[in-house]
Short mmCIF file of C-alpha atoms and ligand atoms in Angstrom, two decimals:
data_model
loop_
_atom_site.label_atom_id
_atom_site.label_comp_id
_atom_site.label_asym_id
_atom_site.label_seq_id
_atom_site.Cartn_x
_atom_site.Cartn_y
_atom_site.Cartn_z
CA MET A 81 96.14 112.44 120.45
CA SER A 82 99.24 112.90 118.32
CA GLN A 83 98.90 112.39 114.57
CA SER A 84 100.98 109.20 114.51
CA GLN A 85 98.72 107.50 117.06
CA PHE A 86 96.08 107.14 114.35
CA VAL A 87 98.37 105.18 112.04
CA SER A 88 98.68 101.38 112.20
CA LYS A 89 100.95 99.07 110.26
CA CYS A 90 98.93 96.42 108.44
CA THR A 91 99.47 93.27 110.47
CA VAL A 92 96.82 90.54 110.46
CA ASP A 93 95.84 91.61 113.98
CA ALA A 94 95.56 95.24 112.96
CA LEU A 95 93.27 94.30 110.06
CA ALA A 96 90.99 92.28 112.37
CA VAL A 97 90.84 95.23 114.78
CA ALA A 98 90.12 97.60 111.88
CA ALA A 99 87.28 95.38 110.57
CA GLN A 100 85.75 95.26 114.06
CA SER A 101 86.16 98.99 114.35
CA LEU A 102 84.20 99.48 111.09
CA ILE A 103 81.41 97.22 112.38
CA SER A 104 81.34 99.29 115.58
CA GLY A 105 80.71 102.45 113.56
CA HIS A 106 84.19 103.98 113.49
CA LEU A 107 86.18 105.25 110.52
CA VAL A 108 89.16 103.42 109.01
CA ALA A 109 91.29 105.11 106.35
CA PHE A 110 93.01 102.56 104.11
CA PRO A 111 95.21 102.40 101.03
CA THR A 112 93.93 101.43 97.60
CA GLU A 113 95.89 101.28 94.35
CA THR A 114 94.47 104.71 93.34
CA VAL A 115 94.43 106.92 96.45
CA TYR A 116 93.74 106.43 100.18
CA GLY A 117 90.07 106.13 101.12
CA LEU A 118 88.26 107.10 104.33
CA GLY A 119 86.14 104.04 105.06
CA ALA A 120 82.91 103.40 106.97
CA ASN A 121 80.38 100.58 107.12
CA ALA A 122 78.15 101.26 104.09
CA THR A 123 75.00 100.10 105.90
CA ASP A 124 75.56 102.23 109.04
CA ARG A 125 73.97 105.67 108.67
CA GLY A 126 75.74 107.09 111.73
CA ALA A 127 79.16 105.92 110.58
CA VAL A 128 78.60 107.32 107.08
CA ALA A 129 77.61 110.67 108.60
CA LYS A 130 81.06 110.76 110.24
CA ILE A 131 82.70 110.59 106.80
CA TYR A 132 80.74 113.61 105.56
CA ALA A 133 81.62 115.52 108.74
CA ALA A 134 85.36 114.66 108.63
CA LYS A 135 85.60 115.66 104.96
CA ALA A 136 83.19 118.63 105.20
CA ARG A 137 81.55 117.10 102.13
CA PRO A 138 78.00 118.06 101.11
CA THR A 139 75.70 115.14 102.00
CA ASP A 140 74.14 114.90 98.53
CA HIS A 141 77.50 113.83 97.02
CA PRO A 142 77.32 110.02 96.74
CA LEU A 143 80.01 107.58 97.93
CA ILE A 144 81.65 104.55 96.32
CA VAL A 145 80.95 101.16 97.97
CA HIS A 146 84.12 99.04 98.08
CA ILE A 147 83.42 95.33 97.80
CA LEU A 148 85.56 92.20 98.04
CA SER A 149 84.67 90.68 94.67
CA MET A 150 82.31 91.05 91.73
CA GLN A 151 79.99 88.47 93.32
CA ALA A 152 78.97 91.19 95.80
CA MET A 153 77.73 93.47 92.96
CA GLY A 154 74.36 91.76 93.25
CA ASP A 155 74.05 92.80 96.92
CA TRP A 156 74.23 96.46 95.97
CA ALA A 157 72.83 96.66 92.45
CA GLU A 158 69.95 95.43 90.29
CA ASP A 159 69.38 95.00 86.54
CA ILE A 160 73.13 94.89 85.93
CA PRO A 161 73.74 95.09 82.16
CA ALA A 162 75.91 92.48 80.44
CA TYR A 163 78.53 95.08 79.51
CA ALA A 164 78.99 95.98 83.20
CA ILE A 165 79.62 92.30 83.98
CA ALA A 166 82.22 92.22 81.19
CA LEU A 167 83.94 95.29 82.65
CA ALA A 168 83.93 93.79 86.15
CA ARG A 169 85.44 90.56 84.83
CA ASP A 170 88.14 92.33 82.87
CA PHE A 171 89.16 95.11 85.26
CA TRP A 172 88.37 94.11 88.85
CA PRO A 173 90.16 94.18 91.15
CA GLY A 174 91.28 97.47 89.65
CA PRO A 175 90.99 101.26 89.30
CA MET A 176 87.41 101.25 87.99
CA THR A 177 84.10 102.21 89.60
CA LEU A 178 80.77 101.14 88.09
CA VAL A 179 77.60 103.16 88.60
CA LEU A 180 74.60 100.80 88.56
CA LYS A 181 70.90 100.82 89.40
CA ARG A 182 70.83 100.49 93.19
CA SER A 183 69.34 97.67 95.25
CA PRO A 184 67.42 98.38 98.51
CA LEU A 185 70.70 97.77 100.43
CA ALA A 186 72.13 100.98 98.92
CA GLN A 187 70.32 103.59 100.95
CA ASP A 188 69.92 107.33 100.36
CA PHE A 189 72.63 108.15 102.91
CA ILE A 190 75.30 106.66 100.61
CA THR A 191 73.79 107.47 97.19
CA GLY A 192 72.97 111.10 97.94
CA GLY A 193 69.35 110.19 97.23
CA GLN A 194 70.09 109.04 93.67
CA ASP A 195 68.65 105.79 92.26
CA SER A 196 72.12 104.55 91.34
CA VAL A 197 75.03 103.22 93.39
CA ALA A 198 78.77 103.27 92.70
CA VAL A 199 80.75 100.06 93.40
CA ARG A 200 84.37 99.07 93.06
CA VAL A 201 86.74 96.18 93.92
CA PRO A 202 90.09 97.83 94.75
CA ASP A 203 93.37 96.23 93.74
CA HIS A 204 95.43 96.52 96.90
CA VAL A 205 96.36 93.72 99.31
CA VAL A 206 95.54 95.81 102.36
CA ALA A 207 92.17 97.00 101.03
CA LEU A 208 91.21 93.46 100.04
CA ALA A 209 92.40 91.99 103.35
CA LEU A 210 90.38 94.64 105.21
CA LEU A 211 87.28 93.87 103.10
CA GLU A 212 87.76 90.17 103.74
CA ALA A 213 88.09 90.65 107.51
CA PHE A 214 85.05 92.98 107.38
CA SER A 215 83.03 90.38 105.50
CA ALA A 216 84.05 87.74 108.09
CA VAL A 217 82.36 89.83 110.81
CA GLY A 218 79.21 90.31 108.74
CA GLY A 219 80.05 93.49 106.79
CA LYS A 220 78.59 93.95 103.29
CA GLY A 221 80.65 96.83 101.90
CA VAL A 222 82.79 99.79 102.88
CA VAL A 223 82.02 103.26 101.56
CA ALA A 224 85.19 105.25 101.06
CA PRO A 225 85.70 108.64 99.46
CA SER A 226 89.25 109.86 98.97
CA ALA A 227 90.60 110.64 102.46
CA ASN A 228 90.95 114.41 101.99
CA ARG A 229 88.94 117.47 102.98
CA PHE A 230 86.33 118.30 100.34
CA GLY A 231 87.81 119.89 97.21
CA HIS A 232 91.41 119.29 98.26
CA VAL A 233 94.13 117.04 96.81
CA SER A 234 93.59 113.28 97.35
CA PRO A 235 96.15 111.58 99.65
CA THR A 236 98.48 108.92 98.26
CA THR A 237 100.31 108.11 101.54
CA ALA A 238 99.19 107.44 105.14
CA GLN A 239 101.09 110.56 106.23
CA ALA A 240 99.09 112.67 103.77
CA VAL A 241 95.85 111.25 105.26
CA CYS A 242 97.13 112.25 108.72
CA ASP A 243 97.99 115.75 107.54
CA GLU A 244 94.54 116.15 105.98
CA LEU A 245 92.25 114.57 108.51
CA SER A 246 93.81 113.87 111.93
CA SER A 247 92.16 116.99 113.41
CA TYR A 248 88.77 115.69 112.29
CA LEU A 249 89.09 112.05 113.44
CA SER A 250 88.03 110.60 116.82
CA VAL A 251 90.16 108.45 119.14
CA ASP A 252 88.60 105.23 117.85
CA ASP A 253 89.21 106.02 114.18
CA GLN A 254 92.38 104.81 112.50
CA ILE A 255 94.56 104.99 109.40
CA LEU A 256 96.10 101.82 107.93
CA ASP A 257 99.51 102.43 106.38
CA GLY A 258 100.06 100.45 103.17
CA GLY A 259 102.75 102.59 101.60
CA PRO A 260 102.38 104.94 98.62
CA CYS A 261 99.58 104.27 96.08
CA ALA A 262 100.67 102.69 92.78
CA VAL A 263 98.28 104.50 90.40
CA GLY A 264 98.07 107.89 92.12
CA VAL A 265 94.84 109.25 90.56
CA GLU A 266 91.29 108.20 91.40
CA SER A 267 89.44 105.36 89.65
CA THR A 268 87.68 105.69 86.30
CA ILE A 269 83.96 106.10 87.02
CA ILE A 270 81.69 104.49 84.42
CA ASP A 271 77.94 105.08 84.37
CA CYS A 272 76.38 101.73 83.47
CA THR A 273 72.74 102.74 83.87
CA GLY A 274 72.23 103.39 80.12
CA SER A 275 72.48 101.27 77.00
CA SER A 276 76.21 101.96 76.65
CA PRO A 277 79.01 102.88 79.08
CA LYS A 278 79.59 106.53 79.86
CA ILE A 279 82.77 107.81 81.52
CA LEU A 280 81.94 110.23 84.35
CA ARG A 281 85.54 110.57 85.59
CA PRO A 282 88.59 109.44 83.56
CA GLY A 283 91.21 107.25 85.23
CA ALA A 284 93.65 104.43 84.54
CA ILE A 285 90.96 102.35 82.77
CA THR A 286 90.64 104.23 79.49
CA ALA A 287 87.84 104.61 76.91
CA GLN A 288 89.76 102.35 74.55
CA MET A 289 90.04 99.62 77.20
CA ILE A 290 86.30 99.90 77.91
CA THR A 291 85.46 99.56 74.21
CA GLU A 292 87.78 96.56 73.86
CA SER A 293 86.12 94.90 76.86
CA THR A 294 82.49 95.60 75.95
CA GLY A 295 82.48 96.01 72.17
CA LEU A 296 80.49 99.21 72.71
CA ASP A 297 81.17 102.86 71.94
CA VAL A 298 81.93 104.84 75.07
CA VAL A 299 80.51 108.26 75.88
CA THR A 300 83.32 110.43 77.29
CA PRO A 301 83.06 113.69 79.26
CA SER A 302 84.04 115.73 76.17
CA ASP A 303 81.33 114.00 74.05
CA SER A 304 78.68 114.85 76.61
CA ASN A 305 79.87 118.46 76.66
CA ASP A 306 81.41 118.35 80.14
CA ALA A 307 79.99 115.83 82.60
CA GLY A 308 80.86 118.33 85.35
CA LYS A 309 78.26 120.82 84.26
CA GLU A 310 75.78 118.09 83.55
CA ASN A 311 75.84 116.41 86.96
CA ILE A 312 77.08 118.60 89.74
CA ARG A 313 76.57 115.77 92.24
CA VAL A 314 79.55 113.90 90.89
CA SER A 315 81.90 115.87 93.12
CA GLY A 316 84.99 114.67 91.28
CA SER A 317 83.55 116.31 88.20
CA LEU A 318 83.07 119.75 89.75
CA GLU A 319 85.01 122.30 87.77
CA ALA A 320 87.12 123.26 90.79
CA HIS A 321 88.48 120.24 92.71
CA TYR A 322 91.70 118.39 93.51
CA ALA A 323 93.27 121.76 94.35
CA PRO A 324 96.26 122.63 96.57
CA ALA A 325 96.54 126.02 98.32
CA ALA A 326 99.15 127.11 95.74
CA LYS A 327 97.74 128.45 92.49
CA VAL A 328 98.05 125.86 89.72
CA VAL A 329 99.05 127.31 86.33
CA LEU A 330 99.14 125.12 83.22
CA ASP A 331 101.61 125.15 80.32
CA GLN A 332 103.28 128.51 80.97
CA ALA A 333 106.91 129.41 81.56
CA PRO A 334 107.64 129.15 85.32
CA GLN A 335 108.98 132.25 87.07
CA VAL A 336 111.71 132.48 89.75
CA GLY A 337 110.44 131.11 93.09
CA GLN A 338 107.55 129.18 91.54
CA GLY A 339 107.13 125.40 91.68
CA PHE A 340 107.42 123.39 88.47
CA ILE A 341 106.24 119.91 87.44
CA ALA A 342 107.13 118.57 83.99
CA MET A 343 108.43 115.46 82.28
CA ALA A 344 112.11 114.72 82.89
CA THR A 345 113.02 115.83 79.35
CA THR A 346 112.05 119.45 80.19
CA THR A 347 114.83 121.43 81.92
CA THR A 348 114.29 123.63 84.99
CA PRO A 349 114.83 127.37 84.47
CA ASP A 350 117.18 129.08 87.00
CA GLY A 351 115.54 129.91 90.32
CA VAL A 352 112.52 127.68 89.70
CA ILE A 353 111.72 124.95 92.28
CA ARG A 354 111.38 121.59 90.53
CA LEU A 355 108.79 119.42 92.31
CA ALA A 356 108.71 116.37 90.02
CA SER A 357 110.40 115.09 86.87
CA PRO A 358 108.53 111.95 85.84
CA ASN A 359 109.89 109.84 82.98
CA LYS A 360 106.51 108.42 81.91
CA ASP A 361 102.82 109.30 82.21
CA VAL A 362 102.22 106.56 84.82
CA GLU A 363 104.97 108.08 86.95
CA PHE A 364 103.41 111.53 86.43
CA ALA A 365 100.15 110.18 87.89
CA GLN A 366 101.96 108.42 90.76
CA THR A 367 103.79 111.55 91.89
CA LEU A 368 101.32 114.33 91.02
CA TYR A 369 99.36 114.65 94.28
CA ALA A 370 102.45 114.26 96.49
CA SER A 371 104.12 117.02 94.43
CA LEU A 372 101.14 119.35 94.89
CA ARG A 373 101.27 118.69 98.65
CA LYS A 374 105.00 119.42 98.62
CA ALA A 375 104.26 122.80 97.00
CA ASP A 376 101.99 123.65 99.93
CA GLU A 377 104.54 122.41 102.50
CA LEU A 378 107.09 124.75 100.92
CA GLY A 379 104.56 127.58 101.01
CA LEU A 380 104.82 128.22 97.27
CA SER A 381 102.34 130.69 95.79
CA HIS A 382 102.30 129.10 92.31
CA VAL A 383 102.94 125.70 90.74
CA VAL A 384 103.43 125.65 86.99
CA ILE A 385 102.65 122.30 85.37
CA GLU A 386 103.54 121.20 81.86
CA GLN A 387 100.74 118.78 81.04
CA PRO A 388 101.44 115.35 79.57
CA THR A 389 100.10 115.20 76.02
CA GLY A 390 99.47 111.47 75.52
CA SER A 391 96.36 109.31 75.64
CA GLY A 392 96.00 106.60 78.33
CA ILE A 393 96.33 107.87 81.88
CA ALA A 394 97.41 111.29 80.58
CA VAL A 395 93.70 111.98 79.91
CA ALA A 396 92.96 111.50 83.63
CA ILE A 397 95.96 113.64 84.61
CA ARG A 398 94.81 116.52 82.36
CA ASP A 399 91.27 116.19 83.77
CA ARG A 400 92.54 116.62 87.36
CA LEU A 401 94.95 119.41 86.39
CA MET A 402 92.18 121.36 84.70
CA ARG A 403 90.10 121.19 87.87
CA ALA A 404 93.09 121.91 90.14
CA ALA A 405 93.84 125.00 88.01
CA ASN A 406 90.28 126.20 88.57
CA GLY A 407 91.22 126.52 92.25
CA ARG A 408 89.20 125.93 95.36
O1 TXA B 48 89.83 105.75 93.29
C1 TXA B 48 88.78 106.04 93.88
O2 TXA B 48 87.66 105.99 93.31
C2 TXA B 48 88.88 106.46 95.34
C3 TXA B 48 89.33 105.27 96.18
C4 TXA B 48 89.38 105.58 97.64
O3 TXA B 48 88.51 104.18 95.89
N1 TXA B 48 87.64 106.99 95.81
C5 TXA B 48 87.17 108.20 95.41
O4 TXA B 48 85.99 108.55 96.06
O5 TXA B 48 87.73 108.90 94.59
P1 TXA B 48 85.41 110.04 96.03
O6 TXA B 48 84.19 110.01 96.89
O7 TXA B 48 86.47 111.01 96.39
O8 TXA B 48 84.96 110.20 94.56
C6 TXA B 48 83.93 109.35 94.10
C7 TXA B 48 83.14 109.99 93.04
C8 TXA B 48 82.45 111.26 93.50
O9 TXA B 48 82.72 112.27 92.53
C9 TXA B 48 81.00 110.86 93.52
O10 TXA B 48 80.15 111.96 93.27
C10 TXA B 48 80.93 109.80 92.44
O11 TXA B 48 82.11 109.07 92.65
N2 TXA B 48 79.79 108.91 92.62
C11 TXA B 48 79.53 108.11 93.65
N3 TXA B 48 78.35 107.52 93.51
C12 TXA B 48 77.83 107.93 92.34
C13 TXA B 48 76.62 107.69 91.63
N4 TXA B 48 75.68 106.89 92.11
N5 TXA B 48 76.44 108.32 90.45
C14 TXA B 48 77.40 109.14 89.96
N6 TXA B 48 78.55 109.42 90.60
C15 TXA B 48 78.77 108.83 91.77
MG1 MG B 49 87.57 112.65 96.17
#
């Protein structure tokens, strides 16, 4: 099968076919506002096993259940604290994942054996239409990790999903094309199993936004002395992750023949290959993963990145860059 045969445009018919395909135990990659996800029926052990195989992901790394609305939180979680409800109200649909005490529906094969479950309502018309069609045929939730091989850069276009995974998909699997992702980095993951929210992975929903929504202080990865070391099973918090084949070097002068990513105000030295020149931090996030992929397409040995210094989504960008620089 050629790569392009996996990709479908998102017509109403295609979404109905995709929902049926999920119910039948096949994989459907789909766009979200953050990155593309590789979806499977969250209650189908065999289908979920296909995700782990396609990604070559260790099976004790838990998955995020994508749901249609906050009403479905109660299907997957129990003892939901009031502050988690406030967050869901304020930021869903949106780039935020809540980790909650799991219900019996959330089985070991999606939680990696942990007593918690991660849930999120994505903010993308295609993702929501797919979840709606899936719900119409009896589906409860779709688990979807980023649609990349384990440890690699997350895909932000359908073509990038194809490049990553087409060799590992079966004829009945498919990729829905919904254009490039608007946010470009993965959702903020918030542990809501304690008395106050704790950020496990920074993203577009920031600590300040969480405090404004809940009135509570937020524990951040730096407060807890690196969430990555603390909980190795949060794969997005491993020290080496999100990495291209090219070596990522931070905040150094780029050399001739090396790739370079920096804000538009920084000039490109002679002989250096400029991969992106974002004007704002949100644009930096939008273009980052595609730029890292471009570096690999060009066969570059090094990509030098001048990190954005701001707060907001720049925190998430620096988090991913630090891990990308730690290599694979
Ligand atoms: O933006 C996103 O979150 C994307 C899109 C597709 O929704 N998904 C995504 O999934 O980034 P993934 O699997 O690549 O990263 C999810 C992270 C992993 O690091 C996983 O370990 C963590 O969520 N996670 C899932 N369940 C968890 C749990 N119960 N406790 C702690 N961490 C959990
Ligand atoms: Mg991932």
